[in-house]
Amino acid sequence: ERMCYARVIPTRDRQEGMAAFIEKRPPRYTGE
């Protein structure tokens, strides 16, 4: 599932959101 999202929405904020979810922490968005 993560690989599918990476192809569809390749933004740093999306990557940060996914990492934060997996690590069970609040996301630190940068607007990118």
Short mmCIF file of N, CA and C in Angstrom, two decimals:
data_model
loop_
_atom_site.label_atom_id
_atom_site.label_comp_id
_atom_site.label_asym_id
_atom_site.label_seq_id
_atom_site.Cartn_x
_atom_site.Cartn_y
_atom_site.Cartn_z
N GLU A 1 0.83 -1.19 0.00
CA GLU A 1 0.00 0.00 0.00
C GLU A 1 0.88 1.25 0.00
N ARG A 2 1.92 1.24 0.82
CA ARG A 2 2.81 2.41 0.88
C ARG A 2 3.44 2.69 -0.48
N MET A 3 3.81 1.63 -1.22
CA MET A 3 4.43 1.82 -2.53
C MET A 3 3.44 2.44 -3.52
N CYS A 4 2.18 2.06 -3.43
CA CYS A 4 1.16 2.63 -4.31
C CYS A 4 1.00 4.12 -4.05
N TYR A 5 0.93 4.51 -2.79
CA TYR A 5 0.80 5.92 -2.45
C TYR A 5 2.04 6.70 -2.90
N ALA A 6 3.20 6.10 -2.79
CA ALA A 6 4.44 6.78 -3.20
C ALA A 6 4.43 7.10 -4.69
N ARG A 7 3.81 6.26 -5.48
CA ARG A 7 3.73 6.52 -6.92
C ARG A 7 2.68 7.56 -7.25
N VAL A 8 1.60 7.57 -6.49
CA VAL A 8 0.48 8.46 -6.79
C VAL A 8 0.73 9.88 -6.28
N ILE A 9 1.26 10.00 -5.09
CA ILE A 9 1.41 11.32 -4.47
C ILE A 9 2.85 11.48 -3.97
N PRO A 10 3.81 11.80 -4.85
CA PRO A 10 5.22 11.88 -4.43
C PRO A 10 5.61 13.24 -3.84
N THR A 11 5.08 13.57 -2.68
CA THR A 11 5.46 14.82 -2.03
C THR A 11 6.13 14.53 -0.70
N ARG A 12 6.93 15.46 -0.24
CA ARG A 12 7.62 15.26 1.04
C ARG A 12 6.62 15.23 2.19
N ASP A 13 5.58 16.06 2.11
CA ASP A 13 4.58 16.05 3.18
C ASP A 13 3.85 14.71 3.24
N ARG A 14 3.58 14.11 2.10
CA ARG A 14 2.94 12.80 2.10
C ARG A 14 3.87 11.76 2.71
N GLN A 15 5.14 11.83 2.35
CA GLN A 15 6.11 10.90 2.91
C GLN A 15 6.22 11.09 4.42
N GLU A 16 6.22 12.33 4.86
CA GLU A 16 6.28 12.62 6.30
C GLU A 16 5.03 12.11 7.00
N GLY A 17 3.87 12.28 6.38
CA GLY A 17 2.63 11.79 6.97
C GLY A 17 2.64 10.28 7.13
N MET A 18 3.11 9.58 6.11
CA MET A 18 3.18 8.12 6.19
C MET A 18 4.18 7.68 7.25
N ALA A 19 5.34 8.33 7.30
CA ALA A 19 6.36 7.97 8.29
C ALA A 19 5.84 8.22 9.70
N ALA A 20 5.17 9.36 9.89
CA ALA A 20 4.64 9.68 11.22
C ALA A 20 3.59 8.66 11.64
N PHE A 21 2.74 8.25 10.71
CA PHE A 21 1.72 7.25 11.01
C PHE A 21 2.37 5.93 11.44
N ILE A 22 3.36 5.49 10.68
CA ILE A 22 4.04 4.23 10.97
C ILE A 22 4.76 4.31 12.32
N GLU A 23 5.37 5.47 12.60
CA GLU A 23 6.13 5.65 13.84
C GLU A 23 5.26 6.09 15.01
N LYS A 24 3.96 6.26 14.74
CA LYS A 24 2.98 6.66 15.77
C LYS A 24 3.40 7.95 16.47
N ARG A 25 3.67 8.97 15.64
CA ARG A 25 4.04 10.29 16.16
C ARG A 25 3.32 11.35 15.34
N PRO A 26 3.24 12.57 15.84
CA PRO A 26 2.61 13.64 15.06
C PRO A 26 3.48 13.99 13.85
N PRO A 27 2.88 14.28 12.71
CA PRO A 27 3.66 14.65 11.53
C PRO A 27 4.24 16.05 11.66
N ARG A 28 5.38 16.26 11.01
CA ARG A 28 6.02 17.57 10.96
C ARG A 28 6.03 18.02 9.50
N TYR A 29 4.93 18.64 9.07
CA TYR A 29 4.78 19.06 7.68
C TYR A 29 5.58 20.32 7.39
N THR A 30 6.09 20.40 6.15
CA THR A 30 6.89 21.56 5.74
C THR A 30 6.22 22.35 4.61
N GLY A 31 5.12 21.84 4.08
CA GLY A 31 4.45 22.52 2.97
C GLY A 31 4.99 22.13 1.61
N GLU A 32 5.76 21.05 1.55
CA GLU A 32 6.32 20.59 0.27
C GLU A 32 5.61 19.35 -0.22
#
